XYZ file of C-alpha atoms in Angstrom:
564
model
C 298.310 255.972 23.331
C 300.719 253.449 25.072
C 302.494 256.392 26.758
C 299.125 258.687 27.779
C 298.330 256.391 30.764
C 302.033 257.639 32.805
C 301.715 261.172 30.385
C 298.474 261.500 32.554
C 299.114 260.162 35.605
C 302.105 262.510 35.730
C 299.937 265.514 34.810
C 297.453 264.660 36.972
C 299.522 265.305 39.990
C 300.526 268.145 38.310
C 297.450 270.086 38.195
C 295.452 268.744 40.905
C 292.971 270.834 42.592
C 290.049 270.289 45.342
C 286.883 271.112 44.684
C 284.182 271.874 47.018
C 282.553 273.624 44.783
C 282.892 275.371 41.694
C 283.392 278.615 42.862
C 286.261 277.382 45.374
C 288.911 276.618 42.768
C 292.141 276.766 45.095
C 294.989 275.194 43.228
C 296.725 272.370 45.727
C 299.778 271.101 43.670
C 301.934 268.300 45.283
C 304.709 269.858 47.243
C 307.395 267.786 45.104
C 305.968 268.225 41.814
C 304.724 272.205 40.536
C 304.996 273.489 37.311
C 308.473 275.079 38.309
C 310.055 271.562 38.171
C 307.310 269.597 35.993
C 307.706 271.001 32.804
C 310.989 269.756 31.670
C 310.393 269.369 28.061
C 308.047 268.679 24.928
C 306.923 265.465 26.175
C 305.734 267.059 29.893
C 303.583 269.664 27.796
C 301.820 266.845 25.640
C 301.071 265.470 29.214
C 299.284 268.029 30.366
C 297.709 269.494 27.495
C 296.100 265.906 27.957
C 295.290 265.755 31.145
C 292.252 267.791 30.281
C 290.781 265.814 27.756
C 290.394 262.406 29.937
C 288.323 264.793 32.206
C 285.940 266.235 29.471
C 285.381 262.126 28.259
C 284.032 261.890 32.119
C 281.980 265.184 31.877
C 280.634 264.013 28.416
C 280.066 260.530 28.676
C 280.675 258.906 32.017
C 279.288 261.858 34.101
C 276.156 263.278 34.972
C 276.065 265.773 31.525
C 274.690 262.794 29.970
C 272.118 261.569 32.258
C 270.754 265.698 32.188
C 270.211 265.109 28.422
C 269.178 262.296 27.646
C 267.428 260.584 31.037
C 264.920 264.215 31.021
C 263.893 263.174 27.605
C 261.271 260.445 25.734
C 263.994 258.005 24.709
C 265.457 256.846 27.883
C 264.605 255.595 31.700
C 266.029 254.743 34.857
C 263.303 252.426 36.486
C 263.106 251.120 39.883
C 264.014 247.118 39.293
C 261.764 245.630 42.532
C 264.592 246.554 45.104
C 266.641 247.877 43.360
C 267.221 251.266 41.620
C 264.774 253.644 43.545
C 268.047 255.870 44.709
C 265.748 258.519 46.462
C 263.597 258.647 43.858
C 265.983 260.815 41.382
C 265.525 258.690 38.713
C 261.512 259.557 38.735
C 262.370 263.748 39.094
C 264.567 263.689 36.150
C 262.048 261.575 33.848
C 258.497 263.336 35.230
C 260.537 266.765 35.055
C 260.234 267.209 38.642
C 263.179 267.667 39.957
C 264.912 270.290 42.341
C 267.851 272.268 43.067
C 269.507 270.287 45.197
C 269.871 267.055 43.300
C 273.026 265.761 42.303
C 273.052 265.435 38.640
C 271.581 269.581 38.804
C 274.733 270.559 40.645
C 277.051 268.101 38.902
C 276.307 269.507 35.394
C 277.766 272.616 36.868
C 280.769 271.135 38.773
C 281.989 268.668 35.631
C 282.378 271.509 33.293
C 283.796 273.639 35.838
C 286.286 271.607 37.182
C 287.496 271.094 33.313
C 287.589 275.216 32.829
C 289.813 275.655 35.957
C 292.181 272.570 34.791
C 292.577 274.372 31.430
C 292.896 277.968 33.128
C 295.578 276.689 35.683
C 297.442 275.218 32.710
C 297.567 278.207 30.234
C 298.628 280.334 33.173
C 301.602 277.951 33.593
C 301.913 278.164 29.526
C 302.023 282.170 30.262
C 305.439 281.851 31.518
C 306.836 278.829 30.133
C 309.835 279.130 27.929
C 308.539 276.937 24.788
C 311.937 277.794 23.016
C 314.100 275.882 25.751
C 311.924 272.849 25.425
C 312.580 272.442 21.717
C 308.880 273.371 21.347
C 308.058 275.981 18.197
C 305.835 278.855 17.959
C 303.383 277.158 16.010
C 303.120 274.331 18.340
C 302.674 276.664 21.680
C 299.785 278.289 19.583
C 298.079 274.676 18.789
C 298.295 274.213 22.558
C 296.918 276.769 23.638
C 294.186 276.711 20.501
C 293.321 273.402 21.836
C 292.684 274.350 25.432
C 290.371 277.361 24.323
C 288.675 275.000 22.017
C 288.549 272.363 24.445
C 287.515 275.026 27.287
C 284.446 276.509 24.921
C 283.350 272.794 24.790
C 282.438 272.817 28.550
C 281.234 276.445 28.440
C 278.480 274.833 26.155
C 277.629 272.678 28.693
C 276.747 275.404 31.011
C 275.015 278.135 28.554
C 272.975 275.023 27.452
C 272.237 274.192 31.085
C 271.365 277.271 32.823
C 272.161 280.272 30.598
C 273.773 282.957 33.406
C 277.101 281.374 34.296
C 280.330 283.460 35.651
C 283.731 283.583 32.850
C 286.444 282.229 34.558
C 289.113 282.619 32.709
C 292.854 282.560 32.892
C 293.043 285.530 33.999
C 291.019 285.240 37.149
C 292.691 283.950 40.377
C 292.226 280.595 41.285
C 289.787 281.499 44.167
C 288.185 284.300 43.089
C 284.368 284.550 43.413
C 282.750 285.877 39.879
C 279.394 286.774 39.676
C 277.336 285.564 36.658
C 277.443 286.390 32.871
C 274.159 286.846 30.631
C 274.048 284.176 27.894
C 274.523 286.946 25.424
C 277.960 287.089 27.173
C 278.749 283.729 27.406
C 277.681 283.307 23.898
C 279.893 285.708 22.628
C 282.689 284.022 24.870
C 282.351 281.161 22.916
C 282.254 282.690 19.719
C 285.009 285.017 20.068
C 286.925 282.219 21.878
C 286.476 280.022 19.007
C 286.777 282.347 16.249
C 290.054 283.150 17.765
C 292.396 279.696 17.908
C 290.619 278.584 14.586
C 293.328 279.666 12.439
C 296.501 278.815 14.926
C 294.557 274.735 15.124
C 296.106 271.915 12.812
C 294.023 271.133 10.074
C 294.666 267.095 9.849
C 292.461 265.179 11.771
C 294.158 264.108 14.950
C 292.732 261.156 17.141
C 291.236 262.876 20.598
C 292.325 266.238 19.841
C 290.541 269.320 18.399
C 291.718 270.360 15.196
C 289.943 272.871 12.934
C 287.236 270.715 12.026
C 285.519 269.966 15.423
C 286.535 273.420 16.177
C 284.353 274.678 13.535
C 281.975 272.409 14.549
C 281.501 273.750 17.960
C 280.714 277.100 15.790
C 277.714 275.197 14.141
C 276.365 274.115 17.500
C 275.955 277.415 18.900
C 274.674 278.881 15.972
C 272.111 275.989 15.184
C 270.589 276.748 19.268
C 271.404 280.520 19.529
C 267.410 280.784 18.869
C 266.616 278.898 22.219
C 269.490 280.109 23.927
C 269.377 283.753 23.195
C 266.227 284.152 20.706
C 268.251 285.241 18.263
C 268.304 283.437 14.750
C 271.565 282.501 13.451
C 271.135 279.709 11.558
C 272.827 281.396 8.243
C 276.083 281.092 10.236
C 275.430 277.979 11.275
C 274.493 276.799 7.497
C 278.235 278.389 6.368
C 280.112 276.622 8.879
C 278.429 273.449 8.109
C 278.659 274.042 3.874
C 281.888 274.709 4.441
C 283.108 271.589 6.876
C 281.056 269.361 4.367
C 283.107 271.248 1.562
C 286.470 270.347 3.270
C 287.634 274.035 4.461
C 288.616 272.639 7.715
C 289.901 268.947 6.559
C 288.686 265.533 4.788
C 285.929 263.422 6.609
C 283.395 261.575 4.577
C 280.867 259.293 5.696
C 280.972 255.375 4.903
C 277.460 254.905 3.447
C 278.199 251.004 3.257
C 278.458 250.333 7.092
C 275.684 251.357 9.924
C 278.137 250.959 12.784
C 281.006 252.695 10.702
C 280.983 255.653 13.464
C 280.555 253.816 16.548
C 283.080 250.876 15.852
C 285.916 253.808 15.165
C 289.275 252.438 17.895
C 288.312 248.795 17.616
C 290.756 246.694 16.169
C 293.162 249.900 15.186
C 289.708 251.014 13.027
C 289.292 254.829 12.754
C 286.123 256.225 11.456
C 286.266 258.445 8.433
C 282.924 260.078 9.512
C 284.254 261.298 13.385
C 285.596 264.882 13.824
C 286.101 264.501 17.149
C 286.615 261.157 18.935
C 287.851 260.303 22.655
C 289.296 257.390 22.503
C 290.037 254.610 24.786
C 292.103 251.787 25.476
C 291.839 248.492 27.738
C 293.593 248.941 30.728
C 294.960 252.639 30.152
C 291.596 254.564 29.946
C 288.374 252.064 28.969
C 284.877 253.237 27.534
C 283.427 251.865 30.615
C 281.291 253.923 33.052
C 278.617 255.009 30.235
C 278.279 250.821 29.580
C 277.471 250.033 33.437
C 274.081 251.691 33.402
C 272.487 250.232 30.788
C 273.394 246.762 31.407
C 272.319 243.640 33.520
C 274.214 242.463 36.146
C 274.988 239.283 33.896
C 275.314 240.462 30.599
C 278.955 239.643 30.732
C 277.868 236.393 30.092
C 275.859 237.256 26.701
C 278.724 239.656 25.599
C 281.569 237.474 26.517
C 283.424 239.547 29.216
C 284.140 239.487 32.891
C 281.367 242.352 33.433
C 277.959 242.876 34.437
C 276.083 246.415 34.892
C 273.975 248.347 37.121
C 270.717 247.516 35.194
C 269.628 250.549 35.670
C 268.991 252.428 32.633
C 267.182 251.166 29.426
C 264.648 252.496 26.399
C 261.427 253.829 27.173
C 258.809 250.949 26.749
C 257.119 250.696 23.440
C 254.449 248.521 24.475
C 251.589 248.242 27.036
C 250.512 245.324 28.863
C 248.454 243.947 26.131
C 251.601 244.054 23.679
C 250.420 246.726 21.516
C 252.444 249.645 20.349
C 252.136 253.232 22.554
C 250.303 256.509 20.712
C 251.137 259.101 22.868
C 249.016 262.413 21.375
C 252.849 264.129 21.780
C 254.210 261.003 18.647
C 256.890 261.211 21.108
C 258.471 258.012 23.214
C 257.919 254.086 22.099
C 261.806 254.704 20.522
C 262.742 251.361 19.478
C 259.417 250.743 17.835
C 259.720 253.689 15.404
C 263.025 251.742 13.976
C 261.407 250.182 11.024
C 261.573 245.996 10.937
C 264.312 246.170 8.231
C 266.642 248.682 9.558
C 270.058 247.350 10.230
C 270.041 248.800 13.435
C 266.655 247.399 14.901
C 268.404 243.678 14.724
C 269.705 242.380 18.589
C 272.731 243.098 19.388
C 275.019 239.971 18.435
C 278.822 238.958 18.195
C 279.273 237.515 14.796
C 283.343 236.778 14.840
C 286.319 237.170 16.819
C 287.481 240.176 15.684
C 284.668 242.193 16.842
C 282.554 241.957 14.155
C 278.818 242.884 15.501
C 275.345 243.795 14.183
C 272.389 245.682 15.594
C 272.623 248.123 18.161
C 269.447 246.590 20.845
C 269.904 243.799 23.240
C 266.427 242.954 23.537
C 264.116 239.113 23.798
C 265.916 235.680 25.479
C 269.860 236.266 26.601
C 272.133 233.574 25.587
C 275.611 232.683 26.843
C 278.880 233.832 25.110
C 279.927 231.077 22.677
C 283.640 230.925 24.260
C 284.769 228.244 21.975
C 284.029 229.575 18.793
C 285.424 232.919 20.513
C 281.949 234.278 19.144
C 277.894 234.247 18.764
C 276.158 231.774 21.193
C 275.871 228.523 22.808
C 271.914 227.226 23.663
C 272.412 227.690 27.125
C 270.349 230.807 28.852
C 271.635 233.810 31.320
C 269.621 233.396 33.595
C 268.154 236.100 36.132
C 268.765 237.286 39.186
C 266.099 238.414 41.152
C 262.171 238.389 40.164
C 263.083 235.796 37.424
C 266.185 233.719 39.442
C 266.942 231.029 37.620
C 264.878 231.638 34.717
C 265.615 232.717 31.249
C 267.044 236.267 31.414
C 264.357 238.003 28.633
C 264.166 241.539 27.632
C 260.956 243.062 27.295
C 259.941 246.439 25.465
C 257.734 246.598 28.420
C 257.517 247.968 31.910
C 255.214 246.598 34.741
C 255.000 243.917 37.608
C 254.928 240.751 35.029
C 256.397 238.612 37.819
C 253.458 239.180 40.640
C 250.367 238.300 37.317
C 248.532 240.418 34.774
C 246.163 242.007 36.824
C 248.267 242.840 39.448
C 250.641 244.404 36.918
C 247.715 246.479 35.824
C 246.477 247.515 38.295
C 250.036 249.097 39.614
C 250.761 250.198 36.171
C 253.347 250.858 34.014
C 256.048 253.151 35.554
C 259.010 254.786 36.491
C 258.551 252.756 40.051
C 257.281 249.802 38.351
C 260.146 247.656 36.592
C 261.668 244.298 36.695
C 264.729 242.988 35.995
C 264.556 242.543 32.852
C 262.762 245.443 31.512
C 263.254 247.401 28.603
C 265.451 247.225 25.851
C 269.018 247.596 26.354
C 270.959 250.124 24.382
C 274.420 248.630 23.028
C 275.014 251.204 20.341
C 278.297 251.926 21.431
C 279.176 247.871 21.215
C 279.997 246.316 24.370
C 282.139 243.285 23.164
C 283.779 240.231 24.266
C 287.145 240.393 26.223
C 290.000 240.400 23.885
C 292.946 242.160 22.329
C 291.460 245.897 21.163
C 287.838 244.854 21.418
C 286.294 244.992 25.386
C 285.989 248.545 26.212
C 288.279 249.897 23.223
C 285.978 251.679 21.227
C 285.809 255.630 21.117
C 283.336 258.273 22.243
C 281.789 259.613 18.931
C 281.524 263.224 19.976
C 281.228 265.182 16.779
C 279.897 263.563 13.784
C 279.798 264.286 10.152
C 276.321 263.491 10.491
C 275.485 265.999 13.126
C 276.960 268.273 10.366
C 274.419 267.085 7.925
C 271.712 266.544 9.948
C 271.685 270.381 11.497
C 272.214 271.439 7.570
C 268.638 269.139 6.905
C 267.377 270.970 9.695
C 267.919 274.021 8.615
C 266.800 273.855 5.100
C 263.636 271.880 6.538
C 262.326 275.052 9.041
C 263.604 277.980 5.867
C 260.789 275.723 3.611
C 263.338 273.850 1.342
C 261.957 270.258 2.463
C 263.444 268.586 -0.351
C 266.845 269.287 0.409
C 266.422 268.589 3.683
C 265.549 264.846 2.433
C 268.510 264.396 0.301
C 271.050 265.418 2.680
C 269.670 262.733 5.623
C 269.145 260.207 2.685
C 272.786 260.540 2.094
C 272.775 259.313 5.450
C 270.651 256.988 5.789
C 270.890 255.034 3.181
C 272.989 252.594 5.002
C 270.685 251.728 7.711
C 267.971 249.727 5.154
C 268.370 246.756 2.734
C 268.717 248.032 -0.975
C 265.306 246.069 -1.605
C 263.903 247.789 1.388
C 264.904 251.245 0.912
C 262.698 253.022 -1.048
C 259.898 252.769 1.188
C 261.564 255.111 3.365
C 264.075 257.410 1.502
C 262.501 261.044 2.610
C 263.465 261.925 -0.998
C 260.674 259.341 -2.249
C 258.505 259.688 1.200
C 258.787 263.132 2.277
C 256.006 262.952 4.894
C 257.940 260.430 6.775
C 260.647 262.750 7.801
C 261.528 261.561 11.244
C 263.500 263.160 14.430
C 264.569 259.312 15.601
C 268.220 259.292 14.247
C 270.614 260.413 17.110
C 269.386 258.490 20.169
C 271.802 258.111 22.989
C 274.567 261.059 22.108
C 273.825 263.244 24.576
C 271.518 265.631 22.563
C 267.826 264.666 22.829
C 266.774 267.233 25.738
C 268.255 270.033 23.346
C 267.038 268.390 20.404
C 263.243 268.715 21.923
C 263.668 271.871 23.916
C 264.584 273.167 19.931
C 261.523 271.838 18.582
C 259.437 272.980 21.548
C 258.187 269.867 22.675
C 260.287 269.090 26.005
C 257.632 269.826 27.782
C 255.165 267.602 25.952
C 253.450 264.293 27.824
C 255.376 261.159 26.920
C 255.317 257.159 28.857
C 254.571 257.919 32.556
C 255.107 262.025 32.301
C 252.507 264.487 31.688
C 252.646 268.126 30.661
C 255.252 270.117 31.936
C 253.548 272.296 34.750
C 253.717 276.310 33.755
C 254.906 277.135 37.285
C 258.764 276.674 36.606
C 260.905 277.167 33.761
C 261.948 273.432 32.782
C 263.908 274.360 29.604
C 266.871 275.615 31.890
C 268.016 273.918 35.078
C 267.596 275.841 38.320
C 271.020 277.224 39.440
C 272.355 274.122 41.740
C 271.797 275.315 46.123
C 275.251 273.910 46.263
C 276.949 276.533 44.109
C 274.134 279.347 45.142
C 274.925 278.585 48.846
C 279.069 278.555 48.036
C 279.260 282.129 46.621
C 276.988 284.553 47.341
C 277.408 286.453 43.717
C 275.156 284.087 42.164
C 271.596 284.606 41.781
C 268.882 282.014 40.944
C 268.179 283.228 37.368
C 265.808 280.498 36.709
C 262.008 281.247 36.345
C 260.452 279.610 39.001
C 263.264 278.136 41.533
């Protein structure tokens, strides 16, 4: 990793391009540096190949890809905090599921993926002419290349098939600034596929920190497969049951999952640590390329001084409340929403978030009830003093609620305004800290990884599948394998599905970037939830609307959307 950060800054210049929109892709390559006199040797090509992943680690994580998933959905909200956090009311659109065409998370989950597709295509048409032999670089090595680029390249195409079904191919093949009309998702589906099927065999088969090998390659296959019903109403879940038997099996290389340790996949590039569990990881490192941007939403402006680092956030984003005004527990008709209340008392993860040692040792994943300062002398835990608010509670004791309302201006008047998207405070909601924001130090503040595929996505879309063909009880051993580690051994047999099979749950992957599929799937996105009622039947709300932006930039595309 040490020599990535000048490896990319190199290969940035490399294969810049402007966008104005997707469908203006003109290459713009600094006059003194062009793939003519760039790619001097084995060490340039790492570069670039690169180059491409730092981007899809913005699209994934940082980027609006993940607000589209997860901030439409029960489990997560942006509220307005008194004066701050209204931002033209986006923030309301995307959780009521009224938003339009022309906002900017609809057009930038088109542009992110799209401006990773035409950084891969302008690289494997520089790869077309390269000679790999002069550089010392092997056949079988220009193949993993170039399997890693298509790989990495059907990874954003997922993005858009997922997000509005009829997207143009651009390809390698296609000129820089040519204007492509759209594809049908059966084509773009088969893209993907065939792409996929393709590099499979040329990809490495040992796991390889931030780069797709066969295993997340593979992987990919089981995604498509496990939505190809909502996508293209076609079932295809036997093919996504091989590919999921067979990475559990080992086909495509060793992963296993630590059933001793809850935070096993999420701690994975802290302290040199490497999850066993993670087929596909982007990792990060301080000061070269940090796991910051996803962290600045969901935190207060002071939290730095609970998590002992220089930091604070944009308080912005946080769980959907579980309770009402009176303190009792949400039950929505839909069973959806109230997400940190379905964690049961005893599960390891429920616990707030602390720092219990100075090498980044940390348990629960929810900063939630009275903030206290960073214990700086024992370089962990806390001292008695309070962080203390900022604005309806300056000066006060900085305490997370699982709440939203006017608290600040008295219960009645908190009522009587009532609990919404518009109606937050400072310190509402519970704060998510799955992904462990940690005190400043060697390999700890902003060091840990992305978890992008999972051996428990594996399993869990396996469980899912056995669950809807009528096999329920394998569908409870394979997420008790999982799960397991989340409860006390005295505790765990009250909720083992194997024992409890009516408490079979869809709670388990909140905050990866997958809930909006996850309910579209199950056919309840458009179900009523905290402050958002039935989806409307006017408009399709399953698929975005094609963005204006891109509609208005080339006049081959077609709002395909019902509705828009």
């Amino acid at each position: 990793m040490k020599n990535i950060k000048s490896l990319c800054a190199v290969s940035l210049m490399a294969t810049t391009m402007a966008f104005t929109s997707c469908t203006d892709l003109t290459e713009e390559p600094f006059n003194i540096l062009t793939s003519d006199n760039y790619f001097t040797d084995k060490a340039s090509v790492e570069a670039t190949v690169l180059r491409p992943y730092e981007h899809a680690q913005w699209c994934g994580w940082d980027g609006d890809r993940w607000q589209l998933q997860e901030l439409t959905g029960d489990h997560f909200v942006w509220t307005q905090k008194g004066r701050h956090g209204y931002d033209d009311g986006q923030w309301v659109r995307l959780h009521e599921h009224k938003w339009n065409y022309d906002m900017n998370q609809i057009n930038g989950g088109w542009v992110g993926p799209y401006q990773g597709i035409q950084q891969i295509n302008s690289l494997l048409r520089d790869f077309n002419v390269l000679d790999f032999q002069a550089m010392g670089i092997t056949d079988e090595e220009k193949n993993n290349y170039i399997g890693e680029l298509r790989t990495l390249r059907a990874w954003f195409y997922i993005f858009l098939i997922d997000f509005y079904r009829n997207v143009p191919i651009f390809t390698e093949k296609d000129a820089p600034d040519e204007l492509l009309a759209q594809a049908t998702p059966e084509e773009v589906f088969s893209y993907i596929e065939s792409e996929l099927k393709d590099v499979l065999p040329q990809l490495k088969k040992e796991n390889i920190v931030g780069r797709f090998t066969q295993a997340p390659a593979a992987a990919l296959l089981a995604r498509i497969y496990f939505n190809s019903q909502v996508w293209l109403n076609v079932d295809r879940s036997a093919d996504c049951k091989t590919f999921c038997e067979d990475i559990i099996a080992g086909k495509y290389g060793e992963y296993h999952i630590n059933q001793n340790d809850y935070r096993d996949p999420f701690r994975s590039g802290i302290k040199g640590y490497r999850s066993p569990e993670l087929l596909f990881e982007f990792p990060h490192k301080r000061n070269v390329y940090q796991f910051g941007g996803f962290h600045d939403s969901f935190l207060h402006y002071t939290s730095g001084q609970a998590l002992g680092n220089p930091d604070g956030g944009n308080n912005g984003i946080h769980m959907t409340p579980s309770r009402d005004f009176d303190g009792n527990v949400y039950s929505f008709a839909s069973q959806l929403g109230t997400p940190y209340e379905k964690y049961a008392d005893c599960d390891y993860r429920k616990q707030p978030f602390q720092i219990t040692s100075a090498n980044g040792d940390y348990e629960g994943f929810f900063m939630i009830g009275t903030q206290y300062k960073f214990d700086y002398t024992k370089g962990y835990g806390y001292t008695n003093e309070t962080v203390k608010g900022t604005e309806e509670y300056k000066g006060e004791p900085l305490i997370y609620v699982d709440q939203v309302g006017r608290f600040s201006e008295g219960l009645s008047t908190a009522k009587e305004k009532g609990s919404r998207v518009t109606t937050g405070e400072e310190n509402s909601g519970v704060r998510f800290n799955k992904f462990p924001y940690l005190q400043e130090g060697d390999g700890l503040y902003m060091c840990q990884s992305a978890p992008e595929i999972r051996l428990t996505e594996i399993y869990y879309m396996l469980a899912e599948i056995n669950y809807r063909s009528g096999n329920k009880a394998k569908a409870a051993e394979l997420l008790d394998f999982i799960r397991v580690r989340n409860y006390p051994a005295d505790e765990w047999g009250k909720y083992s599905y194997v024992q409890n099979p009516a408490l079979l749950t869809d709670q388990e992957f909140i905050g990866e970037r997958r809930r909006r599929s996850d309910l579209i799937r199950w056919g309840r996105f458009g179900n009523a939830w905290w402050d958002k009622d039935v989806d409307p039947s006017d408009k399709e709300y399953t698929i975005f609307p094609i963005p204006k932006r891109q509609l208005d930039a080339n006049p081959l595309l077609k709002q395909t959307t019902k509705g828009w």
